[in-house]
C-alpha cells in the first residue's frame, strides 16, 4: 500500500469509503494499537478547531505516534511573511504526514501538489482538515460512519440538511460522499445561504433526488432518517447585516421531533450555537456528541491509509 493524501472527498471511491468504515470499526473495538510508532505527524491549523485537531491528535497518540504543530498561526513565521509554500516545505523535513486546516479554499490541494514534486518532498501525504468553505473530508467520513452505525445501512437514506448550505464545507463534502449510496436530500436554508450551484449541478449530474426549502417544518423532519443541523458561520460573512438577519433563522426544539421516525438521528458537525435547543440533548435521537467521538476511529483509519499502513 502506497502513501496517499486526502484532499477532497470527490477523490474517494465507494471502495475507499467502505474500507475506511471497516477499518474504523476495527479501531473502535481496539483503539490502542502501536501502528504509528516512530512516526511524527504535523498539525498545521491556520483556523480554530476543537474536534478535528483534538481527535486527530488523540488518534495519533493512541496509535503510538508523536504530534508536532501549532494551533495559532500568529505564533509562526507566517507573521514574518513566510509563504505557505515554504512552510509546507519546511514541515516536510520534520514530519511523516501533514494535517492542515486553512482558511483558503484549495490550500490542502496546493500543499499536496507541492509535496508531489520528488525534488522537494519526502513523499509526505497531506490530510485536509478543512479548507475555507470548500471541503472537510475527514468530517464527512465520520458523518458517514455515524449514519452507518445508527441506521445499519448507508443506502436510500432521506437526509435533511439545515442551515448554512452556502459556506458549510461539511455540507459540501457530505453531499459528495453520500452520492455513492443513493440518498434523497432535503436542503433547508434561507435564500442568503442556499446551496451553491456547484453542488446542485453535482446532484443533477449524479441523478441525486433533492428538494430545496426555506421553511424548517415538522413535515420534512417526519420524512427524514438523518437530520443534519449546521451552524450559521459568522466568520464567513463579509456583510454583518446579513449575518444578523439569518443567525437564528432555524432552531430545532424537542417538541418538533414528536412525529419523527424511530430511526431518526440528529447529526451536527459542531460547534453548535443556537440552532439546536438544549432540550433536544435529552432525546435518544440526538447523536451529535457520539458523532464527534466517532471521529477518533475514522481518523485512525485515515492516518493509516494515508501512510500506507495495513490496519
Ligand atoms: N467539526 C469540526 O470541524 O469542528 P472543529 O472546528 O472544532 O474542528
Coordinates of C-alpha atoms and ligand atoms in Angstrom, one line a residue:
X1 CA 0.0 0.0 0.0
X2 CA 1.5 3.4 -1.0
X3 CA 1.1 6.8 0.7
X4 CA -1.8 9.0 -0.4
X5 CA -3.1 12.4 0.5
X6 CA -6.7 13.0 1.4
X7 CA -7.6 16.4 0.0
X8 CA -11.2 16.1 -1.2
X9 CA -14.0 13.6 -0.7
X10 CA -14.5 13.8 -4.5
X11 CA -11.4 11.7 -5.0
X12 CA -12.7 9.0 -2.6
X13 CA -14.2 5.9 -4.3
X14 CA -17.0 4.0 -2.8
X15 CA -14.5 1.2 -2.2
X16 CA -12.2 3.6 -0.3
X17 CA -15.1 4.8 1.9
X18 CA -16.2 1.3 2.7
X19 CA -12.6 0.3 3.6
X20 CA -12.3 3.3 5.9
X21 CA -15.5 2.4 7.6
X22 CA -14.4 -1.2 8.2
X23 CA -11.1 -0.1 9.4
X24 CA -12.7 2.4 11.8
X25 CA -14.9 -0.3 13.2
X26 CA -11.8 -2.3 14.0
X27 CA -10.2 0.7 15.7
X28 CA -13.4 1.2 17.7
X29 CA -13.0 -2.3 19.1
X30 CA -9.3 -1.9 19.7
X31 CA -8.1 1.8 19.6
X32 CA -4.7 1.3 21.2
X33 CA -2.5 -0.3 18.5
X34 CA 1.0 0.9 18.0
X35 CA 0.8 1.2 14.3
X36 CA 2.4 4.7 14.1
X37 CA 5.4 4.0 16.4
X38 CA 8.3 6.1 15.2
X39 CA 6.1 8.4 13.1
X40 CA 5.8 12.1 13.5
X41 CA 2.5 13.9 12.4
X42 CA 2.4 17.6 12.0
X43 CA -0.9 19.5 12.7
X44 CA -0.9 22.9 10.9
X45 CA -4.1 24.7 11.9
X46 CA -4.4 28.2 10.4
X47 CA -8.1 28.4 11.6
X48 CA -9.5 27.5 15.1
X49 CA -10.6 23.9 15.8
X50 CA -11.6 21.8 18.8
X51 CA -12.8 18.5 17.5
X52 CA -10.8 18.0 14.3
X53 CA -7.5 18.9 15.9
X54 CA -8.0 17.0 19.2
X55 CA -9.5 13.9 17.6
X56 CA -6.6 13.7 15.1
X57 CA -4.1 14.2 18.0
X58 CA -5.9 11.5 20.1
X59 CA -5.8 9.2 17.1
X60 CA -2.1 9.6 16.6
X61 CA -1.4 9.2 20.3
X62 CA -3.5 6.1 20.6
X63 CA -1.5 4.7 17.6
X64 CA 1.8 5.4 19.3
X65 CA 2.9 8.2 17.1
X66 CA 4.0 11.7 18.0
X67 CA 2.5 15.1 17.1
X68 CA 4.2 18.4 16.4
X69 CA 2.4 21.6 15.4
X70 CA 0.8 24.9 16.1
X71 CA -2.8 25.8 16.6
X72 CA -2.3 29.6 16.4
X73 CA -0.7 30.7 13.2
X74 CA 0.1 34.1 14.8
X75 CA 2.9 32.3 16.7
X76 CA 4.6 31.1 13.5
X77 CA 6.9 32.7 10.9
X78 CA 3.9 33.2 8.6
X79 CA 3.5 36.5 10.5
X80 CA 7.0 37.5 9.3
X81 CA 5.9 36.9 5.7
X82 CA 6.9 33.3 5.1
X83 CA 4.7 31.8 2.4
X84 CA 2.5 28.7 2.8
X85 CA 4.7 27.0 0.2
X86 CA 7.9 27.5 2.3
X87 CA 6.1 26.5 5.5
X88 CA 4.9 23.2 3.8
X89 CA 8.4 22.5 2.5
X90 CA 9.9 23.0 6.0
X91 CA 7.4 20.8 7.7
X92 CA 8.1 18.2 5.0
X93 CA 11.6 18.0 6.5
X94 CA 10.2 17.3 10.0
X95 CA 7.1 15.1 9.8
X96 CA 5.9 12.0 8.1
X97 CA 2.4 13.3 7.5
X98 CA 0.8 16.8 7.5
X99 CA -2.8 17.6 8.7
X100 CA -3.7 21.0 7.6
X101 CA -6.7 23.4 8.2
X102 CA -6.6 26.6 6.3
X103 CA -9.0 29.5 5.6
X104 CA -8.2 29.4 1.9
X105 CA -10.2 27.1 -0.4
X106 CA -7.7 24.8 -2.2
X107 CA -4.9 25.2 0.3
X108 CA -4.6 21.5 1.0
X109 CA -4.6 20.7 -2.7
X110 CA -1.9 23.2 -3.2
X111 CA 0.2 21.7 -0.3
X112 CA -0.3 18.2 -1.7
X113 CA 0.8 19.4 -5.2
X114 CA 4.0 21.0 -3.8
X115 CA 4.7 17.7 -1.9
X116 CA 4.2 15.6 -5.0
X117 CA 7.4 17.1 -6.6
X118 CA 10.1 14.5 -5.9
X119 CA 13.0 17.0 -5.7
X120 CA 11.3 18.8 -2.8
X121 CA 9.4 16.1 -1.0
X122 CA 10.0 13.0 1.2
X123 CA 6.6 11.8 -0.1
X124 CA 4.8 13.3 2.9
X125 CA 0.9 12.9 2.5
X126 CA -1.4 15.8 3.4
X127 CA -4.8 15.4 5.0
X128 CA -7.3 18.3 4.5
X129 CA -8.8 19.2 7.9
X130 CA -11.0 21.9 6.3
X131 CA -10.2 24.5 3.6
X132 CA -12.3 27.6 3.8
X133 CA -15.9 26.9 2.6
X134 CA -14.7 24.1 0.3
X135 CA -14.2 20.7 1.8
X136 CA -13.9 18.8 5.1
X137 CA -13.3 15.2 4.0
X138 CA -12.5 13.6 7.4
X139 CA -15.7 15.1 8.8
X140 CA -17.7 13.5 6.0
X141 CA -16.1 10.1 6.6
X142 CA -17.1 10.3 10.3
X143 CA -20.6 11.5 9.3
X144 CA -21.0 8.5 7.0
X145 CA -19.7 6.2 9.8
X146 CA -22.2 7.7 12.1
X147 CA -25.0 7.1 9.6
X148 CA -23.9 3.5 9.1
X149 CA -23.7 2.8 12.8
X150 CA -27.1 4.3 13.6
X151 CA -29.1 3.2 10.6
X152 CA -27.4 -0.2 10.0
X153 CA -27.0 0.7 6.3
X154 CA -26.0 3.6 4.1
X155 CA -28.3 3.2 1.1
X156 CA -31.6 5.0 0.4
X157 CA -31.4 7.4 3.3
X158 CA -33.5 10.6 3.4
X159 CA -31.1 13.2 4.6
X160 CA -32.3 16.7 5.6
X161 CA -29.6 19.3 5.8
X162 CA -30.4 22.6 7.6
X163 CA -28.7 25.9 8.0
X164 CA -25.6 27.3 6.2
X165 CA -25.5 25.4 2.9
X166 CA -23.6 28.1 1.2
X167 CA -20.4 28.2 3.3
X168 CA -20.7 24.9 5.0
X169 CA -17.7 22.8 3.9
X170 CA -19.0 19.8 5.9
X171 CA -22.3 20.0 3.9
X172 CA -20.5 20.2 0.5
X173 CA -18.3 17.2 1.4
X174 CA -21.3 15.2 2.8
X175 CA -23.3 15.6 -0.5
X176 CA -20.3 14.4 -2.5
X177 CA -19.6 11.5 -0.1
X178 CA -23.2 10.2 0.1
X179 CA -23.9 10.2 -3.6
X180 CA -22.5 6.6 -3.8
X181 CA -25.4 5.4 -1.6
X182 CA -28.5 6.8 -3.4
X183 CA -29.6 9.4 -0.9
X184 CA -32.6 11.8 -1.1
X185 CA -31.7 15.2 0.2
X186 CA -33.9 18.0 1.6
X187 CA -31.9 21.2 1.7
X188 CA -33.3 23.8 4.1
X189 CA -31.6 27.3 4.0
X190 CA -32.6 30.9 3.9
X191 CA -32.2 32.5 0.4
X192 CA -28.9 34.1 1.5
X193 CA -27.4 30.7 2.4
X194 CA -28.8 28.4 -0.3
X195 CA -26.8 25.5 -1.6
X196 CA -24.4 26.8 -4.3
X197 CA -25.0 26.0 -8.0
X198 CA -21.8 23.8 -8.0
X199 CA -23.3 21.3 -5.5
X200 CA -26.8 21.4 -7.2
X201 CA -25.1 20.7 -10.6
X202 CA -23.3 17.8 -8.9
X203 CA -26.6 16.4 -7.7
X204 CA -28.1 16.8 -11.2
X205 CA -25.2 15.1 -12.9
X206 CA -25.3 12.2 -10.5
X207 CA -29.1 11.8 -10.6
X208 CA -29.5 12.6 -6.9
X209 CA -33.0 13.5 -5.8
X210 CA -33.1 16.7 -3.9
X211 CA -35.7 19.3 -2.7
X212 CA -35.0 22.9 -1.6
X213 CA -36.9 24.6 1.1
X214 CA -36.7 27.8 3.1
X215 CA -39.1 26.7 5.9
X216 CA -37.9 24.2 8.5
X217 CA -41.1 22.2 9.1
X218 CA -42.1 19.1 11.1
X219 CA -43.5 17.6 8.0
X220 CA -39.9 17.5 6.5
X221 CA -38.4 16.2 9.8
X222 CA -41.0 13.4 9.9
X223 CA -39.9 12.1 6.5
X224 CA -36.2 12.1 7.4
X225 CA -33.8 9.4 8.5
X226 CA -31.0 11.8 9.2
X227 CA -31.4 15.5 10.3
X228 CA -28.1 17.2 9.7
X229 CA -28.1 20.6 11.5
X230 CA -25.4 23.2 10.8
X231 CA -24.2 26.4 12.4
X232 CA -24.6 29.8 10.6
X233 CA -20.9 30.6 10.4
X234 CA -20.4 34.2 11.4
X235 CA -16.7 34.1 10.3
X236 CA -17.6 33.6 6.7
X237 CA -19.8 36.7 6.3
X238 CA -18.5 39.9 4.8
X239 CA -21.8 41.8 5.4
X240 CA -22.7 41.6 9.1
X241 CA -26.2 42.9 8.5
X242 CA -26.9 39.7 6.5
X243 CA -25.5 37.6 9.3
X244 CA -27.7 39.4 11.9
X245 CA -30.7 38.7 9.7
X246 CA -30.1 35.0 9.4
X247 CA -28.2 34.0 12.5
X248 CA -31.2 32.5 14.4
X249 CA -33.3 31.5 11.4
X250 CA -33.7 27.9 12.4
X251 CA -33.8 26.4 15.9
X252 CA -34.6 22.7 16.4
X253 CA -36.7 22.2 19.6
X254 CA -37.5 18.9 21.3
X255 CA -41.3 19.1 20.5
X256 CA -40.5 19.3 16.8
X257 CA -39.4 15.6 17.0
X258 CA -42.8 14.3 18.2
X259 CA -43.8 12.8 14.9
X260 CA -40.4 11.8 13.7
X261 CA -39.4 8.3 12.6
X262 CA -38.0 6.0 15.3
X263 CA -34.7 5.7 13.4
X264 CA -34.2 9.4 13.0
X265 CA -30.9 10.6 14.3
X266 CA -29.8 14.2 14.6
X267 CA -26.2 15.0 13.5
X268 CA -24.3 18.2 13.6
X269 CA -20.6 18.7 12.7
X270 CA -20.3 21.0 15.7
X271 CA -19.7 23.5 17.2
X272 CA -23.4 24.5 17.6
X273 CA -24.5 27.9 18.7
X274 CA -28.3 28.4 18.8
X275 CA -29.6 26.0 16.1
X276 CA -30.2 23.0 18.5
X277 CA -32.0 23.9 21.7
X278 CA -30.6 22.3 24.8
X279 CA -33.8 20.3 25.5
X280 CA -33.0 18.2 22.4
X281 CA -29.9 16.8 24.1
X282 CA -32.1 14.5 26.2
X283 CA -33.6 12.8 23.2
X284 CA -32.3 9.4 22.2
X285 CA -32.3 10.8 18.6
X286 CA -29.6 13.3 19.5
X287 CA -26.4 11.7 18.2
X288 CA -24.1 14.7 17.6
X289 CA -21.9 14.2 20.7
X290 CA -21.4 10.4 19.8
X291 CA -20.8 11.5 16.2
X292 CA -17.8 13.7 17.3
X293 CA -16.5 10.7 19.3
X294 CA -16.6 8.6 16.2
X295 CA -14.0 11.0 14.7
X296 CA -11.2 9.3 16.6
X297 CA -11.7 5.9 14.9
X298 CA -12.3 7.3 11.5
X299 CA -9.2 9.5 11.8
X300 CA -7.1 6.5 12.9
X301 CA -8.2 4.7 9.7
X302 CA -7.5 7.8 7.6
X303 CA -4.0 8.2 9.1
X304 CA -3.1 4.5 8.4
X305 CA -4.5 4.6 4.9
X306 CA -2.6 7.9 4.1
X307 CA 0.7 6.4 5.4
X308 CA 0.2 3.0 3.6
X309 CA -0.1 1.1 6.8
X310 CA -2.3 -2.0 6.9
X311 CA -4.7 -1.8 9.8
Ligands
LIG1 N1 -16.5 19.8 13.1 C1 -15.3 20.5 13.2 O1 -14.6 20.7 12.2 O2 -15.1 21.0 14.4 P1 -13.9 21.9 14.8 O3 -13.9 23.2 14.0 O4 -14.0 22.1 16.3 O5 -12.6 21.1 14.4

